[in-house]
Amino acid sequence: MPDAVTDRLEALRGRMKQAGADLLALGPGNHMHWLLGFHPHADERPCLLLVTAGGEAFLMPALNAEGSREHTAITFHQWGDADGPDEALTAALADVGGANAKMVVLDETMRADFALLLMDRLPGASHQFTDATLGALRMCKDNVEFTFLKENALINDRAMQAAFATAKPGVSELEVAAAVRDHFKSEGAAPEFSIVGGGPNGAFPHHQTGDRKLQKGDAVVIDIGGRKDGYPSDMTRMAVIGVPPEGYEEVHAIVDSAVKAALAACKPGVKAYEVDAAARRVITEAGYGEYFVHRTGHGLGIDIHEPPYISASSETVLENGMVFSIEPGIYLPGRFGIRLEEIVILRDHGPEIFSELPRTTHVVEV
Amino acid sequence: MPDAVTDRLEALRGRMKQAGADLLALGPGNHMHWLLGFHPHADERPCLLLVTAGGEAFLMPALNAEGSREHTAITFHQWGDADGPDEALTAALADVGGANAKMVVLDETMRADFALLLMDRLPGASHQFTDATLGALRMCKDNVEFTFLKENALINDRAMQAAFATAKPGVSELEVAAAVRDHFKSEGAAPEFSIVGGGPNGAFPHHQTGDRKLQKGDAVVIDIGGRKDGYPSDMTRMAVIGVPPEGYEEVHAIVDSAVKAALAACKPGVKAYEVDAAARRVITEAGYGEYFVHRTGHGLGIDIHEPPYISASSETVLENGMVFSIEPGIYLPGRFGIRLEEIVILRDHGPEIFSELPRTTHVVEV
């Protein structure tokens, strides 16, 4: 077993003990990828990694076993399409000593049928999700992860500049998004998402980029991300087409102040909700509280959204090495939206911003 | 509400009654898309469509509400990041009269935490997945769905020919896959997957296409799919680089006979396992049973893998309008693999193959 996997499994068992969990089950997704450096093909066939204090084993669809074997030496309890997973699950639970588990950590992202296949076997057992165990470990990034995230952030800066260069009157949101995708690919990154919201569309925080053409006077929210070396990027900047809409500069200044207030609040030992509150206070005091309709940020690692969540209800204590977004926004229905998003890594002295691109509005000359 | 949605909801309630289910819950995925013609942005925020005999309602993250509102008039019970979903779920359950549900149909594909958020609210309730209700409805395709699937299949035929034209000694699997992706895009389809397994790599049914270069004497499994108009394609054909490896023609003939035997077994009223058995019998009698390591096929609709599954354990009764794959294979470790895959729609008189490309081996001249 590679040293990195051994180390992470050991740390995981320590967290499981603290959390009173005697069994952990992961589906073939990003939690497993973080732990083992790979995950088997994910489809509708139940596939679970089971971990207890005493051991680990896979419930493994036979079809995917050979492809997975080259990545791990962990025991596979295989099942074929003709028989279904029941007997193999019994064997896997017995193997790790998990058949009488009382508190199970479930990968919250796995398919419902995978989770219930296991829980139906353990009547009376309770469950928790990974927040206190694997999720807590994943929040703090090591140097290798930092390097990948930093490289991706700088690619994202350049992809944003490609968006700026494309945004013009008569060009559709989708065309701007295509330029972003092409840029990511040109640097060997896989495009993950590109929200381009022009004019009133910018007032939907999760706008689905469409064929509306940009026009003079639009404010444009551009929120993009790509992925390279298994790690993503995520950043939001603003452009305006020629002249900004009425009230734009005031709102932009408020959102930027909210970013700065959140950054100033980020310190090891601070709770996540305090950072959210710092951003929210600026916007609320400026009279726009009702238009800041989402949390201030989310963690970023293998997943684009992962703990720590920077929300009003999050009691997570921020620690050195955590990576997360600071992305307050103000969304004025029918008019425009403004969101400014930085990804930061928390250091002992405070947050370091990954991006080197200023948060000033890019003005498209028309 | 659009007529198509009203009709599908009514059919769904009929199936729920037959299945003894008093509540159904779907996450933002393909089941919901089939039912409503859209689904909200899917992320870690719990989002559920709840359906009972008496009504339907959404548990909806406020952040995604506006973007979803343009697609549906169903009531949203919204929750914000600051408060979490608990109160909104209580309201949604009360709205549809589901707070005392005893048998819940769960979308098996949704996140484990979404499913358990609901089930933890309904102590003592049992669950089933969608097989007997929504899944059963989705198996039989209407004419609109057929038209999309047919168009996609013909695009796939041409993408396969692009793969054939690219496969040459010294060209990597990834380069062949790139040609396939480019072809899909040239016809307005989104590439979904492309398995290109040359030589010994072909012996892994779910091989991850890599940088191994094709060489003279390779058999190459090419299994590709794209998506257009919301529906996918899926087909597998074989190529050989110059001369086939030893034993290739015999094995190809066996796999092709297995396809034909399965096709001959496909009739309305037959159970899916009988079709699997027909293919498996041919391969077993030829002495290769242990090398046919997967089921014979899977349904194809909005999902690339969906019911009906054509497996040794599937009791599903085949019906007019079902669409599924017939894809037996023989995988000889260290040597080569052969899989031949057709997508068919079952008609009263038997199966109709979507593809117009023969299953003969494409021989690359070297």
XYZ file of C-alpha atoms in Angstrom:
732
model
C 0.000 0.000 0.000
C 1.470 3.443 -0.882
C 2.641 5.482 2.114
C 0.141 8.225 1.356
C -2.739 5.736 1.548
C -1.426 4.166 4.746
C -1.107 7.613 6.331
C -4.592 8.690 5.311
C -6.162 5.407 6.489
C -4.432 5.792 9.842
C -5.626 9.372 10.211
C -9.123 8.254 9.216
C -9.185 5.548 11.895
C -8.170 8.142 14.453
C -11.093 10.351 13.438
C -13.501 7.389 13.417
C -12.511 6.564 16.976
C -13.103 10.154 18.090
C -16.472 10.137 16.326
C -17.563 6.853 17.916
C -17.871 5.189 14.524
C -17.110 1.502 14.109
C -17.652 1.241 10.344
C -17.163 3.601 7.414
C -18.527 3.011 3.912
C -17.524 4.921 0.810
C -18.925 4.705 -2.714
C -16.789 5.065 -5.848
C -16.487 8.846 -5.706
C -14.282 11.641 -4.530
C -14.024 10.624 -0.886
C -12.626 7.292 -2.001
C -10.378 8.985 -4.517
C -8.864 11.182 -1.818
C -8.271 8.178 0.443
C -6.923 5.671 -2.087
C -5.771 7.798 -5.017
C -8.327 6.186 -7.334
C -11.856 4.914 -7.403
C -13.444 2.113 -9.395
C -15.795 2.842 -12.275
C -19.004 4.230 -10.810
C -22.267 2.860 -12.115
C -25.435 1.334 -10.722
C -23.605 -1.746 -9.436
C -23.062 -1.474 -5.674
C -19.397 -0.842 -4.922
C -18.318 -0.006 -1.372
C -15.079 0.420 0.487
C -15.625 -0.700 4.084
C -13.231 0.464 6.805
C -13.168 -0.513 10.485
C -10.544 -0.188 13.182
C -9.364 -3.662 12.238
C -9.289 -3.658 8.472
C -10.596 -2.583 5.118
C -12.208 -4.424 2.203
C -14.127 -3.757 -0.969
C -17.556 -4.912 -2.048
C -16.661 -5.019 -5.736
C -18.631 -5.667 -8.916
C -16.667 -8.388 -10.704
C -16.856 -6.407 -13.906
C -14.743 -3.631 -12.446
C -12.392 -5.741 -10.385
C -9.567 -6.169 -12.851
C -9.457 -2.502 -13.759
C -9.275 -1.631 -10.061
C -6.727 -4.269 -9.076
C -3.864 -2.363 -10.621
C -4.553 0.511 -8.210
C -4.903 -1.232 -4.856
C -4.038 -4.357 -2.916
C -7.129 -4.141 -0.692
C -9.183 -7.360 -0.631
C -12.080 -7.477 -3.108
C -15.288 -9.324 -2.265
C -16.587 -9.714 -5.773
C -20.088 -10.233 -7.070
C -21.327 -10.898 -10.568
C -24.385 -9.619 -12.386
C -26.021 -13.039 -12.166
C -25.926 -13.254 -8.366
C -26.180 -9.724 -7.069
C -24.208 -8.244 -4.176
C -25.804 -9.853 -1.096
C -23.388 -12.694 -0.401
C -20.347 -10.613 -1.219
C -21.537 -7.920 1.198
C -21.908 -10.503 3.952
C -18.365 -11.669 3.311
C -16.978 -8.139 3.198
C -18.653 -7.178 6.478
C -17.326 -10.332 8.124
C -13.855 -9.665 6.741
C -13.576 -6.234 8.366
C -15.477 -7.212 11.506
C -18.280 -4.778 10.703
C -21.324 -7.069 10.807
C -22.424 -5.709 14.188
C -21.552 -2.076 13.642
C -23.578 0.361 15.711
C -22.450 3.683 14.221
C -21.751 3.836 10.525
C -20.097 6.706 8.688
C -21.758 6.947 5.276
C -20.368 8.724 2.255
C -23.144 11.288 1.849
C -22.493 11.551 -1.880
C -22.996 7.904 -2.732
C -26.157 6.581 -4.335
C -29.108 6.084 -2.019
C -29.369 2.410 -2.946
C -25.732 1.765 -2.013
C -26.241 3.344 1.417
C -29.489 1.531 2.099
C -28.125 -1.827 0.927
C -25.684 -1.496 3.793
C -27.983 0.073 6.412
C -30.697 -2.532 5.778
C -28.090 -5.113 6.853
C -27.428 -3.373 10.133
C -30.802 -3.005 11.861
C -30.590 -0.651 14.786
C -27.364 0.927 13.617
C -27.136 4.698 13.488
C -25.445 6.686 10.780
C -23.499 9.879 10.433
C -22.023 11.429 7.328
C -18.343 12.168 6.808
C -18.182 15.686 8.320
C -16.344 14.648 11.477
C -14.107 12.007 9.916
C -13.020 11.849 6.314
C -14.547 15.217 5.475
C -12.629 16.844 8.311
C -9.370 15.376 7.026
C -10.037 16.492 3.464
C -10.556 20.108 4.517
C -6.860 20.697 5.257
C -4.759 20.511 2.120
C -1.198 19.276 1.989
C 1.521 20.822 -0.154
C 0.865 18.609 -3.160
C -2.793 19.594 -3.166
C -1.860 23.266 -2.723
C 0.435 23.125 -5.743
C -2.289 21.684 -7.965
C -4.874 24.190 -6.750
C -2.496 27.105 -7.304
C -1.633 26.008 -10.833
C -5.320 25.648 -11.637
C -6.133 29.060 -10.217
C -3.602 30.713 -12.500
C -5.025 28.860 -15.499
C -8.424 30.144 -14.430
C -7.095 33.713 -14.380
C -6.120 33.318 -18.004
C -9.414 31.642 -18.924
C -11.183 34.632 -17.381
C -9.162 36.943 -19.587
C -10.265 34.848 -22.573
C -13.858 35.449 -21.478
C -13.205 39.177 -21.194
C -11.719 39.217 -24.692
C -14.785 37.479 -26.134
C -17.559 39.403 -24.383
C -18.988 41.945 -26.842
C -22.415 43.215 -27.869
C -24.128 40.539 -30.001
C -22.039 37.684 -28.586
C -24.111 35.123 -26.677
C -23.466 33.870 -23.167
C -22.817 30.433 -24.659
C -20.187 31.836 -26.984
C -18.352 33.426 -24.068
C -18.566 30.094 -22.230
C -17.153 28.327 -25.306
C -14.141 30.647 -25.280
C -13.567 29.772 -21.640
C -13.755 26.060 -22.372
C -11.381 26.386 -25.287
C -8.918 28.220 -23.097
C -9.005 25.570 -20.381
C -8.379 22.895 -22.988
C -5.499 24.859 -24.486
C -3.752 24.612 -21.109
C -4.542 20.936 -20.625
C -7.381 21.524 -18.159
C -10.844 20.022 -18.462
C -13.603 22.651 -18.415
C -15.881 21.995 -15.429
C -18.465 24.753 -15.565
C -18.944 28.243 -16.885
C -21.763 30.439 -15.704
C -22.076 33.510 -17.907
C -25.030 35.633 -16.833
C -25.594 38.853 -18.749
C -27.962 41.662 -17.757
C -30.977 40.376 -15.816
C -29.683 36.779 -16.103
C -26.884 37.744 -13.737
C -29.487 38.062 -11.001
C -29.833 34.249 -10.905
C -26.850 33.006 -8.859
C -26.929 29.623 -10.640
C -28.045 30.908 -14.030
C -27.908 28.335 -16.824
C -25.792 29.963 -19.488
C -27.918 30.406 -22.596
C -28.247 32.018 -25.989
C -29.081 35.520 -24.812
C -26.778 37.942 -26.602
C -24.835 40.487 -24.597
C -25.785 44.098 -25.171
C -24.515 47.529 -24.309
C -25.242 48.342 -20.695
C -25.116 44.735 -19.469
C -23.332 43.729 -16.311
C -22.023 40.182 -16.816
C -21.334 37.660 -14.053
C -18.611 35.231 -15.151
C -18.095 32.265 -12.804
C -15.820 29.599 -14.265
C -13.830 26.550 -13.311
C -11.634 23.896 -14.862
C -9.774 20.854 -13.615
C -6.220 19.610 -14.004
C -4.245 16.987 -12.068
C -7.493 16.001 -10.353
C -8.034 19.397 -8.743
C -10.391 22.189 -9.791
C -10.479 25.947 -9.997
C -13.367 28.322 -9.355
C -13.508 32.098 -9.663
C -16.038 34.819 -10.375
C -15.347 38.202 -11.886
C -17.528 40.924 -13.428
C -17.547 42.565 -16.824
C -19.714 45.373 -18.151
C -20.486 45.979 -21.797
C -19.638 49.620 -22.399
C -21.535 51.547 -19.770
C -22.585 49.885 -16.521
C -26.257 49.726 -15.583
C -27.570 52.285 -13.121
C -26.385 51.647 -9.599
C -23.701 49.192 -10.664
C -20.650 50.942 -9.215
C -22.246 51.336 -5.795
C -23.198 47.665 -5.612
C -19.818 46.527 -6.893
C -18.077 48.542 -4.189
C -20.310 46.979 -1.527
C -19.627 43.427 -2.722
C -15.907 44.098 -2.871
C -16.013 45.496 0.667
C -17.825 42.340 1.744
C -15.034 40.230 0.239
C -12.457 42.287 2.129
C -14.384 42.030 5.385
C -14.620 38.256 5.044
C -10.906 37.995 4.260
C -10.104 40.087 7.309
C -12.207 37.753 9.460
C -10.444 34.582 8.250
C -8.034 33.359 10.921
C -7.250 29.953 12.370
C -9.547 29.328 15.326
C -12.380 31.466 13.933
C -15.668 29.688 13.222
C -16.901 29.647 9.637
C -20.119 31.467 10.513
C -18.078 34.436 11.735
C -16.596 34.837 8.262
C -20.048 34.606 6.719
C -21.287 37.185 9.207
C -18.465 39.577 8.356
C -19.394 39.594 4.672
C -23.114 39.668 5.364
C -22.824 42.578 7.784
C -21.297 44.807 5.100
C -24.058 44.009 2.646
C -26.844 44.246 5.186
C -25.635 47.562 6.549
C -25.573 48.898 2.991
C -29.252 47.950 2.695
C -28.882 44.969 0.377
C -29.122 42.097 2.870
C -32.164 40.542 1.269
C -30.357 40.329 -2.073
C -27.405 38.293 -0.751
C -29.251 34.995 -1.032
C -26.523 32.421 -0.503
C -23.725 31.482 1.840
C -20.418 33.299 1.617
C -18.357 30.343 0.475
C -17.524 26.665 0.172
C -14.448 24.514 0.464
C -12.555 23.552 -2.673
C -10.546 20.381 -3.117
C -11.178 17.353 -5.265
C -14.791 18.541 -5.116
C -15.692 22.006 -6.276
C -18.090 22.238 -3.331
C -16.860 20.543 -0.174
C -16.402 21.440 3.494
C -15.747 23.842 5.051
C -18.919 25.693 4.119
C -18.763 29.377 5.005
C -22.398 29.801 5.984
C -24.421 31.441 8.733
C -24.945 28.098 10.463
C -21.487 26.535 10.108
C -19.678 25.945 13.394
C -16.587 24.580 11.643
C -13.425 25.951 13.221
C -11.122 27.236 10.512
C -7.640 25.755 10.459
C -4.326 26.300 8.766
C -4.409 24.622 5.341
C -8.118 24.920 4.666
C -9.037 26.073 1.157
C -12.368 27.779 0.504
C -14.143 30.435 -1.490
C -15.184 33.906 -0.390
C -17.943 34.885 -2.800
C -20.547 37.310 -1.583
C -23.055 38.586 -4.136
C -25.966 40.950 -4.576
C -28.714 39.922 -7.005
C -31.231 42.528 -8.118
C -34.111 40.764 -9.920
C -34.775 42.091 -13.382
C -31.685 44.314 -13.257
C -28.310 42.644 -12.706
C -26.254 40.577 -10.295
C -22.763 41.083 -8.925
C -20.677 38.324 -7.405
C -16.961 38.432 -6.703
C -15.269 35.186 -5.782
C -11.815 34.463 -4.472
C -10.386 31.082 -3.501
C -8.071 31.292 -0.497
C -5.886 29.013 1.560
C -5.810 29.792 5.246
C -2.354 30.232 6.747
C -1.416 30.996 10.320
C -1.280 34.693 9.509
C -4.508 34.745 7.517
C -5.840 33.922 4.058
C -3.766 33.842 0.872
C -5.670 34.507 -2.341
C -4.865 32.083 -5.163
C -5.822 34.356 -8.062
C -3.571 37.131 -9.302
C -6.410 38.863 -11.178
C -7.840 41.982 -9.503
C -11.545 42.085 -8.625
C -12.076 45.307 -10.545
C -14.744 45.268 -13.236
C -13.534 44.526 -16.752
C -15.029 47.182 -19.042
C -15.638 46.039 -22.616
C -15.196 48.975 -24.969
C -18.074 49.308 -27.413
C -48.633 22.061 -16.206
C -47.682 20.686 -19.663
C -49.867 17.772 -20.823
C -46.867 15.458 -20.971
C -46.103 16.122 -17.305
C -49.735 15.687 -16.269
C -49.892 12.381 -18.136
C -46.684 11.061 -16.632
C -47.693 12.122 -13.099
C -51.017 10.350 -13.524
C -49.332 7.191 -14.774
C -46.890 7.415 -11.889
C -49.684 7.636 -9.322
C -51.260 4.557 -10.866
C -48.023 2.633 -10.448
C -47.540 3.917 -6.891
C -50.988 2.641 -5.958
C -50.210 -0.799 -7.419
C -46.910 -0.841 -5.555
C -48.503 0.117 -2.239
C -46.444 3.296 -2.044
C -47.852 6.419 -0.437
C -44.905 8.757 -1.056
C -42.299 9.070 -3.784
C -39.156 11.192 -3.540
C -36.875 12.112 -6.411
C -33.577 13.985 -6.372
C -32.487 16.396 -9.102
C -31.500 13.740 -11.622
C -32.739 11.802 -14.590
C -35.864 10.334 -13.000
C -37.038 13.857 -12.279
C -36.025 14.989 -15.733
C -38.135 12.283 -17.341
C -41.125 13.208 -15.205
C -40.976 17.000 -15.400
C -38.849 17.708 -18.470
C -36.184 19.415 -16.342
C -34.427 19.155 -13.040
C -32.987 21.840 -10.783
C -29.247 22.312 -10.432
C -27.889 19.311 -8.529
C -25.437 19.970 -5.748
C -25.021 19.115 -2.091
C -28.085 21.119 -1.064
C -31.046 18.766 -0.456
C -33.588 19.118 -3.253
C -36.506 16.684 -3.446
C -39.659 16.334 -5.469
C -42.298 14.710 -3.264
C -45.304 13.009 -4.858
C -48.318 11.445 -3.142
C -51.753 10.435 -4.394
C -52.960 13.873 -3.398
C -50.286 16.233 -4.614
C -46.726 17.101 -5.381
C -44.276 19.661 -3.990
C -40.607 20.517 -3.995
C -38.149 20.829 -1.166
C -36.092 23.505 -2.884
C -32.823 25.266 -2.041
C -33.673 28.958 -2.331
C -30.561 29.490 -4.408
C -31.955 27.339 -7.204
C -35.583 28.351 -6.953
C -35.666 31.159 -9.470
C -33.853 29.191 -12.139
C -36.302 26.319 -11.652
C -39.449 28.443 -11.529
C -39.411 29.021 -15.266
C -39.759 25.260 -15.802
C -42.548 24.288 -13.415
C -45.529 25.595 -11.486
C -45.172 23.003 -8.706
C -45.056 24.536 -5.214
C -41.570 25.168 -3.837
C -40.866 24.860 -0.129
C -37.688 26.868 -0.028
C -34.813 26.847 2.406
C -31.775 29.061 2.624
C -28.181 28.253 3.451
C -28.494 29.986 6.820
C -31.358 27.815 8.079
C -30.941 24.405 6.486
C -33.723 22.251 5.038
C -35.510 20.906 8.136
C -38.435 23.317 8.381
C -38.991 23.395 4.649
C -39.098 19.591 4.575
C -41.718 19.567 7.307
C -43.816 22.003 5.286
C -43.385 20.055 2.047
C -44.396 16.769 3.684
C -47.459 18.418 5.209
C -48.337 19.994 1.876
C -48.498 16.666 0.031
C -49.936 14.741 2.990
C -46.835 12.589 3.246
C -45.854 13.102 6.885
C -47.143 9.665 7.897
C -46.040 7.739 4.829
C -45.472 4.038 5.438
C -43.962 2.994 2.097
C -41.665 5.419 0.338
C -40.382 5.094 -3.203
C -36.834 6.483 -3.228
C -34.910 7.579 -6.274
C -32.066 5.060 -5.988
C -29.694 7.410 -7.795
C -30.006 10.342 -5.435
C -27.401 11.208 -2.829
C -27.453 9.117 0.327
C -27.877 12.204 2.496
C -30.964 13.319 0.572
C -32.591 9.898 1.021
C -31.723 9.652 4.705
C -32.847 13.214 5.434
C -36.284 12.026 4.374
C -36.230 8.531 5.862
C -35.022 9.829 9.241
C -38.240 11.874 9.293
C -40.408 8.831 8.768
C -39.489 6.366 11.519
C -40.918 2.943 10.818
C -41.496 3.656 7.138
C -40.261 1.126 4.600
C -38.664 1.995 1.292
C -38.502 0.623 -2.178
C -36.632 1.948 -5.174
C -38.237 3.004 -8.442
C -38.231 -0.369 -10.257
C -41.956 -0.964 -9.961
C -43.097 2.619 -10.412
C -41.228 5.338 -12.229
C -38.563 2.956 -13.481
C -41.218 0.701 -14.985
C -42.760 3.640 -16.824
C -39.415 4.836 -18.143
C -38.632 1.441 -19.683
C -41.202 1.807 -22.469
C -40.313 4.596 -24.855
C -42.828 6.752 -26.689
C -42.418 7.895 -30.277
C -40.640 11.104 -29.399
C -38.072 9.194 -27.394
C -37.702 6.628 -30.184
C -36.986 9.360 -32.714
C -34.234 10.852 -30.566
C -32.665 7.456 -29.888
C -32.718 6.540 -33.569
C -31.105 9.795 -34.650
C -28.397 9.315 -32.020
C -27.759 5.740 -33.110
C -27.105 6.844 -36.668
C -24.723 9.551 -35.464
C -22.978 6.831 -33.470
C -22.590 4.732 -36.628
C -20.733 7.587 -38.241
C -18.645 8.246 -35.116
C -17.637 4.576 -35.200
C -16.511 4.997 -38.787
C -14.428 7.957 -37.654
C -12.800 5.661 -35.098
C -12.127 3.062 -37.790
C -10.537 5.713 -39.996
C -8.217 6.808 -37.181
C -7.111 3.427 -35.811
C -3.625 2.698 -37.139
C -0.364 1.321 -35.779
C 1.282 3.944 -33.592
C -1.969 5.775 -32.868
C -2.940 5.700 -29.187
C -6.273 4.635 -27.758
C -6.783 8.205 -26.563
C -6.240 9.528 -30.065
C -8.904 7.193 -31.439
C -11.222 8.337 -28.643
C -10.493 11.957 -29.544
C -11.567 11.308 -33.136
C -14.815 9.849 -31.846
C -15.445 12.861 -29.626
C -14.702 15.240 -32.478
C -17.143 13.409 -34.684
C -19.928 13.561 -32.117
C -19.366 17.284 -31.742
C -19.404 17.790 -35.509
C -22.955 16.441 -35.520
C -24.064 18.486 -32.535
C -23.895 15.595 -30.081
C -22.082 15.694 -26.754
C -19.537 12.880 -26.381
C -20.486 10.729 -23.386
C -17.877 8.014 -23.279
C -15.446 6.210 -25.515
C -13.817 2.989 -24.477
C -11.005 2.076 -26.842
C -9.231 -1.086 -25.697
C -6.412 -2.353 -27.890
C -4.721 -5.753 -27.601
C -4.695 -7.054 -24.019
C -6.506 -3.904 -22.826
C -9.594 -5.137 -24.674
C -9.841 -7.925 -22.119
C -11.018 -5.398 -19.489
C -14.716 -4.791 -20.210
C -14.560 -1.325 -18.620
C -11.021 -0.501 -19.703
C -9.964 3.102 -19.095
C -8.810 4.317 -22.477
C -5.140 5.222 -22.229
C -1.972 6.098 -24.072
C -1.088 2.614 -25.266
C -0.390 2.781 -28.977
C -2.149 0.376 -31.306
C 0.078 -2.115 -33.018
C -0.121 -4.665 -35.776
C -1.999 -7.737 -34.606
C -4.193 -5.904 -32.084
C -7.882 -6.571 -31.745
C -9.527 -3.320 -30.649
C -12.785 -3.022 -28.711
C -14.490 0.298 -29.510
C -17.487 1.104 -27.306
C -18.745 4.652 -27.756
C -21.687 6.882 -27.001
C -22.850 10.451 -27.446
C -25.909 12.453 -26.482
C -28.219 14.765 -28.387
C -31.703 16.065 -27.570
C -31.292 14.620 -24.087
C -30.944 11.028 -25.273
C -27.793 8.929 -25.646
C -26.309 6.364 -27.979
C -24.203 3.321 -27.165
C -22.611 0.796 -29.508
C -19.617 -1.523 -29.586
C -17.789 -2.756 -32.656
C -14.435 -4.451 -33.259
C -11.443 -3.508 -35.352
C -8.213 -5.392 -35.946
C -4.915 -3.800 -36.937
C -3.758 -5.722 -39.965
C -3.811 -9.344 -38.941
C -6.071 -10.536 -36.128
C -4.551 -12.234 -33.095
C -4.621 -16.017 -32.934
C -8.078 -17.383 -32.282
C -9.799 -14.079 -33.028
C -12.108 -15.193 -35.835
C -13.454 -18.144 -33.853
C -14.243 -15.978 -30.838
C -15.786 -13.241 -32.977
C -18.085 -15.773 -34.607
C -19.157 -17.063 -31.192
C -19.941 -13.583 -29.873
C -21.867 -12.732 -33.020
C -23.862 -15.949 -32.674
C -24.613 -14.996 -29.085
C -25.954 -11.625 -30.253
C -28.178 -13.405 -32.779
C -29.425 -15.896 -30.201
C -30.335 -13.085 -27.816
C -32.116 -11.172 -30.571
C -34.090 -14.284 -31.465
C -35.136 -14.676 -27.834
C -36.430 -11.092 -27.533
C -40.216 -11.078 -27.661
C -42.897 -9.306 -25.654
C -43.816 -11.492 -22.680
C -40.375 -13.082 -22.395
C -38.456 -12.462 -19.180
C -35.168 -10.605 -19.409
C -33.207 -13.513 -17.931
C -34.302 -15.696 -20.855
C -32.586 -13.319 -23.259
C -29.464 -13.339 -21.116
C -29.605 -17.133 -21.038
C -29.897 -17.359 -24.819
C -26.693 -15.384 -25.327
C -24.893 -17.093 -22.467
C -25.794 -20.566 -23.697
C -24.044 -19.968 -27.022
C -20.878 -18.786 -25.337
C -20.911 -21.472 -22.653
C -21.493 -24.272 -25.147
C -18.538 -22.975 -27.162
C -16.402 -23.365 -24.019
C -15.970 -19.670 -23.168
C -18.603 -19.279 -20.435
C -16.134 -18.190 -17.781
C -14.930 -15.357 -20.044
C -18.363 -13.757 -20.475
C -18.157 -11.865 -17.210
C -21.083 -9.476 -17.416
C -24.787 -9.337 -18.107
C -26.029 -9.368 -21.686
C -27.473 -5.886 -21.696
C -29.027 -2.821 -20.117
C -31.844 -0.454 -20.913
C -31.086 2.824 -22.665
C -33.079 6.008 -22.280
C -32.187 9.270 -20.613
C -29.699 7.125 -18.715
C -27.132 5.099 -20.591
C -27.694 2.307 -18.072
C -31.280 1.950 -16.896
C -33.875 -0.817 -16.629
C -34.569 -3.282 -18.094
C -31.331 -5.056 -17.249
C -30.798 -8.150 -19.371
C -29.155 -10.278 -16.701
C -29.338 -13.827 -15.400
C -31.379 -12.702 -12.402
C -33.769 -10.230 -14.035
C -37.431 -11.256 -13.912
C -38.504 -8.162 -15.848
C -41.103 -9.060 -18.465
C -40.133 -7.514 -21.786
C -42.728 -5.274 -23.397
C -43.350 -3.494 -26.648
C -41.425 -0.212 -26.651
C -38.572 -1.235 -24.385
C -35.115 -0.176 -25.539
C -32.037 -2.076 -24.399
C -28.620 -3.313 -25.409
C -27.585 -6.799 -26.449
C -23.849 -6.916 -25.845
C -22.270 -10.259 -25.073
C -18.496 -10.418 -24.891
C -15.599 -12.785 -24.379
C -12.534 -11.471 -22.541
C -9.311 -13.452 -22.710
C -6.865 -12.034 -20.127
C -3.522 -11.023 -21.574
C -4.735 -11.651 -25.123
C -7.785 -9.707 -26.341
C -11.453 -9.070 -25.774
C -14.400 -9.101 -28.152
C -17.719 -7.396 -27.462
C -20.446 -6.681 -29.976
C -23.244 -4.392 -28.907
C -26.543 -3.537 -30.523
C -29.249 -1.268 -29.154
C -32.735 -2.524 -29.990
C -36.326 -1.455 -29.500
C -38.722 -4.274 -28.847
C -41.764 -4.377 -31.131
C -44.641 -6.829 -31.135
C -42.885 -8.904 -33.781
C -39.465 -8.768 -32.130
C -36.460 -6.466 -31.764
C -35.493 -3.757 -34.226
C -31.798 -2.853 -34.277
C -31.104 0.885 -34.270
C -27.679 0.762 -35.910
C -27.193 0.303 -39.630
C -23.549 -0.692 -39.245
C -22.785 -4.411 -39.616
C -21.131 -6.278 -36.753
C -18.326 -7.538 -38.948
C -14.767 -6.715 -37.890
C -13.255 -3.612 -39.416
C -9.818 -4.563 -40.710
C -7.280 -1.735 -40.730
C -4.863 -2.221 -43.609
C -1.245 -1.862 -42.531
